PDB file of N, CA, C and O in Angstrom:
ATOM      1  N   LEU A   1      30.433   4.582  15.258  1.00  0.00           N
ATOM      2  CA  LEU A   1      29.389   3.626  15.583  1.00  0.00           C
ATOM      3  C   LEU A   1      28.018   4.295  15.571  1.00  0.00           C
ATOM      4  O   LEU A   1      27.072   3.744  15.024  1.00  0.00           O
ATOM      5  N   GLN A   2      27.934   5.473  16.153  1.00  0.00           N
ATOM      6  CA  GLN A   2      26.667   6.195  16.190  1.00  0.00           C
ATOM      7  C   GLN A   2      26.184   6.499  14.779  1.00  0.00           C
ATOM      8  O   GLN A   2      25.002   6.375  14.482  1.00  0.00           O
ATOM      9  N   ALA A   3      27.086   6.868  13.879  1.00  0.00           N
ATOM     10  CA  ALA A   3      26.700   7.168  12.495  1.00  0.00           C
ATOM     11  C   ALA A   3      26.155   5.919  11.817  1.00  0.00           C
ATOM     12  O   ALA A   3      25.186   5.989  11.058  1.00  0.00           O
ATOM     13  N   ALA A   4      26.737   4.762  12.088  1.00  0.00           N
ATOM     14  CA  ALA A   4      26.249   3.509  11.499  1.00  0.00           C
ATOM     15  C   ALA A   4      24.857   3.184  12.004  1.00  0.00           C
ATOM     16  O   ALA A   4      23.989   2.762  11.242  1.00  0.00           O
ATOM     17  N   ILE A   5      24.621   3.389  13.280  1.00  0.00           N
ATOM     18  CA  ILE A   5      23.301   3.142  13.862  1.00  0.00           C
ATOM     19  C   ILE A   5      22.274   4.089  13.246  1.00  0.00           C
ATOM     20  O   ILE A   5      21.172   3.683  12.893  1.00  0.00           O
ATOM     21  N   GLU A   6      22.620   5.357  13.103  1.00  0.00           N
ATOM     22  CA  GLU A   6      21.703   6.320  12.504  1.00  0.00           C
ATOM     23  C   GLU A   6      21.401   5.963  11.054  1.00  0.00           C
ATOM     24  O   GLU A   6      20.267   6.092  10.603  1.00  0.00           O
ATOM     25  N   THR A   7      22.399   5.483  10.308  1.00  0.00           N
ATOM     26  CA  THR A   7      22.190   5.089   8.918  1.00  0.00           C
ATOM     27  C   THR A   7      21.270   3.886   8.837  1.00  0.00           C
ATOM     28  O   THR A   7      20.378   3.833   7.989  1.00  0.00           O
ATOM     29  N   GLU A   8      21.453   2.918   9.730  1.00  0.00           N
ATOM     30  CA  GLU A   8      20.598   1.728   9.746  1.00  0.00           C
ATOM     31  C   GLU A   8      19.144   2.091  10.028  1.00  0.00           C
ATOM     32  O   GLU A   8      18.238   1.509   9.464  1.00  0.00           O
ATOM     33  N   SER A   9      18.899   3.052  10.908  1.00  0.00           N
ATOM     34  CA  SER A   9      17.523   3.429  11.217  1.00  0.00           C
ATOM     35  C   SER A   9      16.927   4.319  10.136  1.00  0.00           C
ATOM     36  O   SER A   9      15.719   4.401  10.004  1.00  0.00           O
ATOM     37  N   LEU A  10      17.756   4.973   9.355  1.00  0.00           N
ATOM     38  CA  LEU A  10      17.254   5.828   8.287  1.00  0.00           C
ATOM     39  C   LEU A  10      16.588   5.034   7.179  1.00  0.00           C
ATOM     40  O   LEU A  10      15.571   5.446   6.639  1.00  0.00           O
ATOM     41  N   SER A  11      17.133   3.888   6.843  1.00  0.00           N
ATOM     42  CA  SER A  11      16.579   3.098   5.745  1.00  0.00           C
ATOM     43  C   SER A  11      15.117   2.713   5.993  1.00  0.00           C
ATOM     44  O   SER A  11      14.281   2.939   5.119  1.00  0.00           O
ATOM     45  N   PRO A  12      14.744   2.144   7.150  1.00  0.00           N
ATOM     46  CA  PRO A  12      13.327   1.857   7.395  1.00  0.00           C
ATOM     47  C   PRO A  12      12.470   3.122   7.444  1.00  0.00           C
ATOM     48  O   PRO A  12      11.335   3.119   6.989  1.00  0.00           O
ATOM     49  N   LEU A  13      13.030   4.197   7.965  1.00  0.00           N
ATOM     50  CA  LEU A  13      12.287   5.453   8.023  1.00  0.00           C
ATOM     51  C   LEU A  13      11.977   5.960   6.622  1.00  0.00           C
ATOM     52  O   LEU A  13      10.858   6.390   6.334  1.00  0.00           O
ATOM     53  N   VAL A  14      12.953   5.887   5.742  1.00  0.00           N
ATOM     54  CA  VAL A  14      12.742   6.312   4.349  1.00  0.00           C
ATOM     55  C   VAL A  14      11.678   5.437   3.697  1.00  0.00           C
ATOM     56  O   VAL A  14      10.779   5.940   3.021  1.00  0.00           O
ATOM     57  N   LEU A  15      11.753   4.133   3.907  1.00  0.00           N
ATOM     58  CA  LEU A  15      10.790   3.220   3.311  1.00  0.00           C
ATOM     59  C   LEU A  15       9.373   3.499   3.826  1.00  0.00           C
ATOM     60  O   LEU A  15       8.427   3.581   3.034  1.00  0.00           O
ATOM     61  N   ILE A  16       9.226   3.659   5.125  1.00  0.00           N
ATOM     62  CA  ILE A  16       7.900   3.957   5.687  1.00  0.00           C
ATOM     63  C   ILE A  16       7.390   5.290   5.151  1.00  0.00           C
ATOM     64  O   ILE A  16       6.210   5.432   4.825  1.00  0.00           O
ATOM     65  N   SER A  17       8.262   6.268   5.031  1.00  0.00           N
ATOM     66  CA  SER A  17       7.857   7.572   4.501  1.00  0.00           C
ATOM     67  C   SER A  17       7.375   7.456   3.062  1.00  0.00           C
ATOM     68  O   SER A  17       6.380   8.080   2.680  1.00  0.00           O
ATOM     69  N   GLN A  18       8.063   6.650   2.269  1.00  0.00           N
ATOM     70  CA  GLN A  18       7.650   6.452   0.877  1.00  0.00           C
ATOM     71  C   GLN A  18       6.301   5.745   0.802  1.00  0.00           C
ATOM     72  O   GLN A  18       5.449   6.114  -0.004  1.00  0.00           O
ATOM     73  N   ILE A  19       6.100   4.746   1.627  1.00  0.00           N
ATOM     74  CA  ILE A  19       4.838   4.010   1.639  1.00  0.00           C
ATOM     75  C   ILE A  19       3.697   4.915   2.083  1.00  0.00           C
ATOM     76  O   ILE A  19       2.622   4.925   1.484  1.00  0.00           O
ATOM     77  N   SER A  20       3.928   5.697   3.118  1.00  0.00           N
ATOM     78  CA  SER A  20       2.853   6.529   3.664  1.00  0.00           C
ATOM     79  C   SER A  20       2.577   7.775   2.829  1.00  0.00           C
ATOM     80  O   SER A  20       1.537   8.401   2.991  1.00  0.00           O
ATOM     81  N   ALA A  21       3.465   8.116   1.918  1.00  0.00           N
ATOM     82  CA  ALA A  21       3.261   9.310   1.081  1.00  0.00           C
ATOM     83  C   ALA A  21       2.010   9.194   0.220  1.00  0.00           C
ATOM     84  O   ALA A  21       1.391  10.203  -0.113  1.00  0.00           O
ATOM     85  N   SER A  22       1.613   7.978  -0.113  1.00  0.00           N
ATOM     86  CA  SER A  22       0.417   7.801  -0.945  1.00  0.00           C
ATOM     87  C   SER A  22      -0.873   7.997  -0.147  1.00  0.00           C
ATOM     88  O   SER A  22      -1.940   8.147  -0.723  1.00  0.00           O
ATOM     89  N   SER A  23      -0.775   7.975   1.161  1.00  0.00           N
ATOM     90  CA  SER A  23      -1.942   8.185   2.024  1.00  0.00           C
ATOM     91  C   SER A  23      -1.879   9.596   2.587  1.00  0.00           C
ATOM     92  O   SER A  23      -1.383   9.818   3.683  1.00  0.00           O
ATOM     93  N   THR A  24      -2.398  10.529   1.823  1.00  0.00           N
ATOM     94  CA  THR A  24      -2.233  11.945   2.169  1.00  0.00           C
ATOM     95  C   THR A  24      -3.032  12.390   3.386  1.00  0.00           C
ATOM     96  O   THR A  24      -2.763  13.459   3.932  1.00  0.00           O
ATOM     97  N   ASP A  25      -3.992  11.585   3.835  1.00  0.00           N
ATOM     98  CA  ASP A  25      -4.757  11.981   5.021  1.00  0.00           C
ATOM     99  C   ASP A  25      -4.273  11.269   6.284  1.00  0.00           C
ATOM    100  O   ASP A  25      -4.979  11.191   7.271  1.00  0.00           O
ATOM    101  N   THR A  26      -3.027  10.747   6.238  1.00  0.00           N
ATOM    102  CA  THR A  26      -2.429  10.130   7.418  1.00  0.00           C
ATOM    103  C   THR A  26      -1.112  10.831   7.756  1.00  0.00           C
ATOM    104  O   THR A  26      -0.470  11.403   6.884  1.00  0.00           O
ATOM    105  N   THR A  27      -0.746  10.754   9.030  1.00  0.00           N
ATOM    106  CA  THR A  27       0.481  11.384   9.509  1.00  0.00           C
ATOM    107  C   THR A  27       1.206  10.427  10.446  1.00  0.00           C
ATOM    108  O   THR A  27       0.590   9.869  11.356  1.00  0.00           O
ATOM    109  N   MET A  28       2.490  10.244  10.218  1.00  0.00           N
ATOM    110  CA  MET A  28       3.282   9.432  11.139  1.00  0.00           C
ATOM    111  C   MET A  28       3.569  10.285  12.378  1.00  0.00           C
ATOM    112  O   MET A  28       4.131  11.369  12.277  1.00  0.00           O
ATOM    113  N   ILE A  29       3.178   9.778  13.549  1.00  0.00           N
ATOM    114  CA  ILE A  29       3.367  10.543  14.776  1.00  0.00           C
ATOM    115  C   ILE A  29       4.440   9.945  15.681  1.00  0.00           C
ATOM    116  O   ILE A  29       4.858  10.577  16.652  1.00  0.00           O
ATOM    117  N   GLU A  30       4.885   8.724  15.345  1.00  0.00           N
ATOM    118  CA  GLU A  30       5.930   8.087  16.148  1.00  0.00           C
ATOM    119  C   GLU A  30       6.669   7.079  15.279  1.00  0.00           C
ATOM    120  O   GLU A  30       6.065   6.403  14.451  1.00  0.00           O
ATOM    121  N   PHE A  31       7.977   6.996  15.461  1.00  0.00           N
ATOM    122  CA  PHE A  31       8.798   6.028  14.732  1.00  0.00           C
ATOM    123  C   PHE A  31       9.958   5.609  15.612  1.00  0.00           C
ATOM    124  O   PHE A  31      10.550   6.432  16.306  1.00  0.00           O
ATOM    125  N   SER A  32      10.265   4.316  15.577  1.00  0.00           N
ATOM    126  CA  SER A  32      11.469   3.850  16.248  1.00  0.00           C
ATOM    127  C   SER A  32      11.994   2.610  15.531  1.00  0.00           C
ATOM    128  O   SER A  32      11.243   1.883  14.884  1.00  0.00           O
ATOM    129  N   SER A  33      13.302   2.418  15.627  1.00  0.00           N
ATOM    130  CA  SER A  33      13.934   1.205  15.114  1.00  0.00           C
ATOM    131  C   SER A  33      15.133   0.925  15.990  1.00  0.00           C
ATOM    132  O   SER A  33      15.627   1.802  16.697  1.00  0.00           O
ATOM    133  N   ASN A  34      15.583  -0.314  15.949  1.00  0.00           N
ATOM    134  CA  ASN A  34      16.736  -0.653  16.767  1.00  0.00           C
ATOM    135  C   ASN A  34      17.782  -1.370  15.926  1.00  0.00           C
ATOM    136  O   ASN A  34      17.587  -1.607  14.731  1.00  0.00           O
ATOM    137  N   ASP A  35      18.873  -1.733  16.561  1.00  0.00           N
ATOM    138  CA  ASP A  35      20.000  -2.301  15.834  1.00  0.00           C
ATOM    139  C   ASP A  35      19.793  -3.743  15.389  1.00  0.00           C
ATOM    140  O   ASP A  35      20.597  -4.279  14.633  1.00  0.00           O
ATOM    141  N   ILE A  36      18.698  -4.389  15.801  1.00  0.00           N
ATOM    142  CA  ILE A  36      18.422  -5.742  15.314  1.00  0.00           C
ATOM    143  C   ILE A  36      17.332  -5.750  14.237  1.00  0.00           C
ATOM    144  O   ILE A  36      16.856  -6.803  13.843  1.00  0.00           O
ATOM    145  N   GLY A  37      16.955  -4.570  13.783  1.00  0.00           N
ATOM    146  CA  GLY A  37      16.050  -4.470  12.646  1.00  0.00           C
ATOM    147  C   GLY A  37      14.576  -4.334  12.960  1.00  0.00           C
ATOM    148  O   GLY A  37      13.750  -4.296  12.051  1.00  0.00           O
ATOM    149  N   GLU A  38      14.227  -4.270  14.235  1.00  0.00           N
ATOM    150  CA  GLU A  38      12.818  -4.089  14.591  1.00  0.00           C
ATOM    151  C   GLU A  38      12.416  -2.644  14.328  1.00  0.00           C
ATOM    152  O   GLU A  38      13.148  -1.715  14.657  1.00  0.00           O
ATOM    153  N   VAL A  39      11.247  -2.489  13.729  1.00  0.00           N
ATOM    154  CA  VAL A  39      10.737  -1.173  13.359  1.00  0.00           C
ATOM    155  C   VAL A  39       9.326  -1.041  13.916  1.00  0.00           C
ATOM    156  O   VAL A  39       8.538  -1.988  13.852  1.00  0.00           O
ATOM    157  N   SER A  40       9.018   0.128  14.456  1.00  0.00           N
ATOM    158  CA  SER A  40       7.638   0.390  14.860  1.00  0.00           C
ATOM    159  C   SER A  40       7.280   1.822  14.502  1.00  0.00           C
ATOM    160  O   SER A  40       8.134   2.712  14.481  1.00  0.00           O
ATOM    161  N   ALA A  41       6.003   2.003  14.193  1.00  0.00           N
ATOM    162  CA  ALA A  41       5.518   3.327  13.826  1.00  0.00           C
ATOM    163  C   ALA A  41       4.055   3.439  14.228  1.00  0.00           C
ATOM    164  O   ALA A  41       3.331   2.447  14.273  1.00  0.00           O
ATOM    165  N   VAL A  42       3.651   4.669  14.516  1.00  0.00           N
ATOM    166  CA  VAL A  42       2.258   4.966  14.820  1.00  0.00           C
ATOM    167  C   VAL A  42       1.833   6.088  13.889  1.00  0.00           C
ATOM    168  O   VAL A  42       2.548   7.078  13.714  1.00  0.00           O
ATOM    169  N   PHE A  43       0.653   5.897  13.285  1.00  0.00           N
ATOM    170  CA  PHE A  43       0.098   6.885  12.366  1.00  0.00           C
ATOM    171  C   PHE A  43      -1.255   7.342  12.881  1.00  0.00           C
ATOM    172  O   PHE A  43      -2.013   6.549  13.444  1.00  0.00           O
ATOM    173  N   SER A  44      -1.564   8.611  12.679  1.00  0.00           N
ATOM    174  CA  SER A  44      -2.915   9.106  12.920  1.00  0.00           C
ATOM    175  C   SER A  44      -3.521   9.414  11.557  1.00  0.00           C
ATOM    176  O   SER A  44      -2.795   9.597  10.569  1.00  0.00           O
ATOM    177  N   GLY A  45      -4.835   9.448  11.509  1.00  0.00           N
ATOM    178  CA  GLY A  45      -5.471   9.698  10.227  1.00  0.00           C
ATOM    179  C   GLY A  45      -6.747  10.498  10.369  1.00  0.00           C
ATOM    180  O   GLY A  45      -7.319  10.600  11.457  1.00  0.00           O
ATOM    181  N   GLU A  46      -7.182  11.032   9.252  1.00  0.00           N
ATOM    182  CA  GLU A  46      -8.432  11.782   9.217  1.00  0.00           C
ATOM    183  C   GLU A  46      -9.623  10.855   9.002  1.00  0.00           C
ATOM    184  O   GLU A  46     -10.741  11.168   9.426  1.00  0.00           O
ATOM    185  N   THR A  47      -9.379   9.714   8.329  1.00  0.00           N
ATOM    186  CA  THR A  47     -10.457   8.763   8.039  1.00  0.00           C
ATOM    187  C   THR A  47      -9.983   7.334   8.271  1.00  0.00           C
ATOM    188  O   THR A  47      -8.794   7.031   8.144  1.00  0.00           O
ATOM    189  N   VAL A  48     -10.933   6.458   8.583  1.00  0.00           N
ATOM    190  CA  VAL A  48     -10.634   5.040   8.720  1.00  0.00           C
ATOM    191  C   VAL A  48     -10.177   4.484   7.378  1.00  0.00           C
ATOM    192  O   VAL A  48      -9.247   3.670   7.316  1.00  0.00           O
ATOM    193  N   GLU A  49     -10.784   4.955   6.303  1.00  0.00           N
ATOM    194  CA  GLU A  49     -10.440   4.464   4.964  1.00  0.00           C
ATOM    195  C   GLU A  49      -8.973   4.749   4.623  1.00  0.00           C
ATOM    196  O   GLU A  49      -8.279   3.912   4.052  1.00  0.00           O
ATOM    197  N   GLY A  50      -8.520   5.952   4.948  1.00  0.00           N
ATOM    198  CA  GLY A  50      -7.126   6.315   4.695  1.00  0.00           C
ATOM    199  C   GLY A  50      -6.156   5.443   5.481  1.00  0.00           C
ATOM    200  O   GLY A  50      -5.126   5.002   4.961  1.00  0.00           O
ATOM    201  N   LEU A  51      -6.487   5.177   6.736  1.00  0.00           N
ATOM    202  CA  LEU A  51      -5.645   4.319   7.568  1.00  0.00           C
ATOM    203  C   LEU A  51      -5.684   2.869   7.078  1.00  0.00           C
ATOM    204  O   LEU A  51      -4.669   2.171   7.104  1.00  0.00           O
ATOM    205  N   GLN A  52      -6.847   2.428   6.610  1.00  0.00           N
ATOM    206  CA  GLN A  52      -6.955   1.065   6.088  1.00  0.00           C
ATOM    207  C   GLN A  52      -6.103   0.904   4.831  1.00  0.00           C
ATOM    208  O   GLN A  52      -5.438  -0.116   4.643  1.00  0.00           O
ATOM    209  N   LYS A  53      -6.100   1.920   3.978  1.00  0.00           N
ATOM    210  CA  LYS A  53      -5.269   1.891   2.768  1.00  0.00           C
ATOM    211  C   LYS A  53      -3.791   1.807   3.150  1.00  0.00           C
ATOM    212  O   LYS A  53      -3.034   1.017   2.580  1.00  0.00           O
ATOM    213  N   LEU A  54      -3.392   2.606   4.133  1.00  0.00           N
ATOM    214  CA  LEU A  54      -2.006   2.582   4.600  1.00  0.00           C
ATOM    215  C   LEU A  54      -1.665   1.221   5.194  1.00  0.00           C
ATOM    216  O   LEU A  54      -0.591   0.675   4.942  1.00  0.00           O
ATOM    217  N   LYS A  55      -2.568   0.653   5.977  1.00  0.00           N
ATOM    218  CA  LYS A  55      -2.363  -0.672   6.576  1.00  0.00           C
ATOM    219  C   LYS A  55      -2.107  -1.714   5.480  1.00  0.00           C
ATOM    220  O   LYS A  55      -1.163  -2.510   5.568  1.00  0.00           O
ATOM    221  N   THR A  56      -2.916  -1.689   4.452  1.00  0.00           N
ATOM    222  CA  THR A  56      -2.749  -2.628   3.337  1.00  0.00           C
ATOM    223  C   THR A  56      -1.404  -2.427   2.655  1.00  0.00           C
ATOM    224  O   THR A  56      -0.702  -3.400   2.342  1.00  0.00           O
ATOM    225  N   ASN A  57      -1.025  -1.168   2.441  1.00  0.00           N
ATOM    226  CA  ASN A  57       0.263  -0.872   1.796  1.00  0.00           C
ATOM    227  C   ASN A  57       1.443  -1.337   2.644  1.00  0.00           C
ATOM    228  O   ASN A  57       2.424  -1.867   2.119  1.00  0.00           O
ATOM    229  N   LEU A  58       1.360  -1.145   3.955  1.00  0.00           N
ATOM    230  CA  LEU A  58       2.437  -1.580   4.846  1.00  0.00           C
ATOM    231  C   LEU A  58       2.540  -3.102   4.878  1.00  0.00           C
ATOM    232  O   LEU A  58       3.635  -3.659   4.862  1.00  0.00           O
ATOM    233  N   GLU A  59       1.393  -3.783   4.908  1.00  0.00           N
ATOM    234  CA  GLU A  59       1.394  -5.239   4.965  1.00  0.00           C
ATOM    235  C   GLU A  59       1.953  -5.874   3.689  1.00  0.00           C
ATOM    236  O   GLU A  59       2.475  -6.984   3.733  1.00  0.00           O
ATOM    237  N   SER A  60       1.849  -5.167   2.580  1.00  0.00           N
ATOM    238  CA  SER A  60       2.368  -5.717   1.316  1.00  0.00           C
ATOM    239  C   SER A  60       3.725  -5.118   0.947  1.00  0.00           C
ATOM    240  O   SER A  60       4.191  -5.289  -0.176  1.00  0.00           O
ATOM    241  N   SER A  61       4.362  -4.456   1.885  1.00  0.00           N
ATOM    242  CA  SER A  61       5.641  -3.791   1.631  1.00  0.00           C
ATOM    243  C   SER A  61       6.814  -4.762   1.774  1.00  0.00           C
ATOM    244  O   SER A  61       6.635  -5.952   2.015  1.00  0.00           O
ATOM    245  N   GLN A  62       8.007  -4.213   1.659  1.00  0.00           N
ATOM    246  CA  GLN A  62       9.244  -4.994   1.777  1.00  0.00           C
ATOM    247  C   GLN A  62       9.546  -5.418   3.208  1.00  0.00           C
ATOM    248  O   GLN A  62      10.414  -6.255   3.432  1.00  0.00           O
ATOM    249  N   PHE A  63       8.856  -4.839   4.176  1.00  0.00           N
ATOM    250  CA  PHE A  63       9.093  -5.226   5.572  1.00  0.00           C
ATOM    251  C   PHE A  63       8.665  -6.674   5.789  1.00  0.00           C
ATOM    252  O   PHE A  63       7.755  -7.175   5.135  1.00  0.00           O
ATOM    253  N   GLU A  64       9.316  -7.330   6.739  1.00  0.00           N
ATOM    254  CA  GLU A  64       8.980  -8.708   7.078  1.00  0.00           C
ATOM    255  C   GLU A  64       8.188  -8.746   8.378  1.00  0.00           C
ATOM    256  O   GLU A  64       8.345  -7.883   9.239  1.00  0.00           O
ATOM    257  N   ASP A  65       7.362  -9.764   8.521  1.00  0.00           N
ATOM    258  CA  ASP A  65       6.588 -10.000   9.746  1.00  0.00           C
ATOM    259  C   ASP A  65       5.817  -8.755  10.193  1.00  0.00           C
ATOM    260  O   ASP A  65       5.836  -8.387  11.372  1.00  0.00           O
ATOM    261  N   VAL A  66       5.128  -8.132   9.269  1.00  0.00           N
ATOM    262  CA  VAL A  66       4.374  -6.907   9.571  1.00  0.00           C
ATOM    263  C   VAL A  66       3.146  -7.243  10.406  1.00  0.00           C
ATOM    264  O   VAL A  66       2.371  -8.138  10.068  1.00  0.00           O
ATOM    265  N   VAL A  67       2.998  -6.517  11.501  1.00  0.00           N
ATOM    266  CA  VAL A  67       1.787  -6.576  12.311  1.00  0.00           C
ATOM    267  C   VAL A  67       1.258  -5.146  12.364  1.00  0.00           C
ATOM    268  O   VAL A  67       1.913  -4.251  12.904  1.00  0.00           O
ATOM    269  N   ALA A  68       0.090  -4.937  11.777  1.00  0.00           N
ATOM    270  CA  ALA A  68      -0.504  -3.601  11.735  1.00  0.00           C
ATOM    271  C   ALA A  68      -1.878  -3.663  12.388  1.00  0.00           C
ATOM    272  O   ALA A  68      -2.718  -4.472  11.991  1.00  0.00           O
ATOM    273  N   GLU A  69      -2.084  -2.835  13.396  1.00  0.00           N
ATOM    274  CA  GLU A  69      -3.341  -2.822  14.140  1.00  0.00           C
ATOM    275  C   GLU A  69      -4.012  -1.464  13.991  1.00  0.00           C
ATOM    276  O   GLU A  69      -3.425  -0.435  14.325  1.00  0.00           O
ATOM    277  N   LEU A  70      -5.240  -1.490  13.518  1.00  0.00           N
ATOM    278  CA  LEU A  70      -6.016  -0.269  13.301  1.00  0.00           C
ATOM    279  C   LEU A  70      -6.974  -0.061  14.460  1.00  0.00           C
ATOM    280  O   LEU A  70      -7.779  -0.940  14.771  1.00  0.00           O
ATOM    281  N   ASP A  71      -6.858   1.074  15.132  1.00  0.00           N
ATOM    282  CA  ASP A  71      -7.775   1.454  16.200  1.00  0.00           C
ATOM    283  C   ASP A  71      -8.724   2.506  15.629  1.00  0.00           C
ATOM    284  O   ASP A  71      -8.369   3.685  15.520  1.00  0.00           O
ATOM    285  N   GLN A  72      -9.910   2.065  15.238  1.00  0.00           N
ATOM    286  CA  GLN A  72     -10.845   2.959  14.570  1.00  0.00           C
ATOM    287  C   GLN A  72     -11.359   4.066  15.487  1.00  0.00           C
ATOM    288  O   GLN A  72     -11.613   5.175  15.024  1.00  0.00           O
ATOM    289  N   SER A  73     -11.483   3.780  16.782  1.00  0.00           N
ATOM    290  CA  SER A  73     -12.010   4.795  17.698  1.00  0.00           C
ATOM    291  C   SER A  73     -11.036   5.952  17.895  1.00  0.00           C
ATOM    292  O   SER A  73     -11.439   7.095  18.105  1.00  0.00           O
ATOM    293  N   LYS A  74      -9.728   5.669  17.828  1.00  0.00           N
ATOM    294  CA  LYS A  74      -8.706   6.715  17.981  1.00  0.00           C
ATOM    295  C   LYS A  74      -8.196   7.232  16.643  1.00  0.00           C
ATOM    296  O   LYS A  74      -7.383   8.158  16.621  1.00  0.00           O
ATOM    297  N   LEU A  75      -8.638   6.599  15.538  1.00  0.00           N
ATOM    298  CA  LEU A  75      -8.112   6.906  14.204  1.00  0.00           C
ATOM    299  C   LEU A  75      -6.585   6.816  14.209  1.00  0.00           C
ATOM    300  O   LEU A  75      -5.878   7.732  13.806  1.00  0.00           O
ATOM    301  N   GLN A  76      -6.094   5.661  14.707  1.00  0.00           N
ATOM    302  CA  GLN A  76      -4.649   5.409  14.758  1.00  0.00           C
ATOM    303  C   GLN A  76      -4.324   4.032  14.204  1.00  0.00           C
ATOM    304  O   GLN A  76      -5.117   3.093  14.337  1.00  0.00           O
ATOM    305  N   LEU A  77      -3.149   3.932  13.608  1.00  0.00           N
ATOM    306  CA  LEU A  77      -2.629   2.678  13.093  1.00  0.00           C
ATOM    307  C   LEU A  77      -1.264   2.453  13.720  1.00  0.00           C
ATOM    308  O   LEU A  77      -0.388   3.323  13.637  1.00  0.00           O
ATOM    309  N   LYS A  78      -1.100   1.304  14.389  1.00  0.00           N
ATOM    310  CA  LYS A  78       0.189   0.941  14.976  1.00  0.00           C
ATOM    311  C   LYS A  78       0.779  -0.182  14.139  1.00  0.00           C
ATOM    312  O   LYS A  78       0.093  -1.141  13.815  1.00  0.00           O
ATOM    313  N   MET A  79       2.065  -0.056  13.821  1.00  0.00           N
ATOM    314  CA  MET A  79       2.726  -1.025  12.962  1.00  0.00           C
ATOM    315  C   MET A  79       4.037  -1.461  13.592  1.00  0.00           C
ATOM    316  O   MET A  79       4.771  -0.646  14.130  1.00  0.00           O
ATOM    317  N   LYS A  80       4.292  -2.769  13.547  1.00  0.00           N
ATOM    318  CA  LYS A  80       5.583  -3.331  13.965  1.00  0.00           C
ATOM    319  C   LYS A  80       6.022  -4.278  12.862  1.00  0.00           C
ATOM    320  O   LYS A  80       5.208  -4.954  12.244  1.00  0.00           O
ATOM    321  N   ALA A  81       7.331  -4.322  12.624  1.00  0.00           N
ATOM    322  CA  ALA A  81       7.858  -5.186  11.565  1.00  0.00           C
ATOM    323  C   ALA A  81       9.356  -5.353  11.742  1.00  0.00           C
ATOM    324  O   ALA A  81       9.974  -4.742  12.615  1.00  0.00           O
ATOM    325  N   LEU A  82       9.913  -6.168  10.867  1.00  0.00           N
ATOM    326  CA  LEU A  82      11.359  -6.306  10.767  1.00  0.00           C
ATOM    327  C   LEU A  82      11.818  -5.651   9.471  1.00  0.00           C
ATOM    328  O   LEU A  82      11.248  -5.923   8.412  1.00  0.00           O
ATOM    329  N   GLY A  83      12.798  -4.782   9.587  1.00  0.00           N
ATOM    330  CA  GLY A  83      13.348  -4.133   8.413  1.00  0.00           C
ATOM    331  C   GLY A  83      14.318  -5.052   7.711  1.00  0.00           C
ATOM    332  O   GLY A  83      14.706  -6.086   8.237  1.00  0.00           O
ATOM    333  N   LYS A  84      14.700  -4.682   6.508  1.00  0.00           N
ATOM    334  CA  LYS A  84      15.663  -5.501   5.745  1.00  0.00           C
ATOM    335  C   LYS A  84      17.032  -4.899   5.835  1.00  0.00           C
ATOM    336  O   LYS A  84      17.231  -3.774   6.007  1.00  0.00           O
TER     337      LYS A  84
END
């Protein structure tokens, strides 16, 4: 059972990693997912522009119901979504 849960959480992690790879000035600092498909991640960035690009990429990704909030003062992007 634990292996199945780990495999289910790996798929969204791989997808987020692939999406964020194009934004080289951002770093994922937190990730979580659960057994009902909810995914959340927090990214830090060097520039607002880099985080905005990542936000756009996440919103147009395969994830469903994406909510991405950019905090310009902290240079952080928080994302919540449903994985497939």
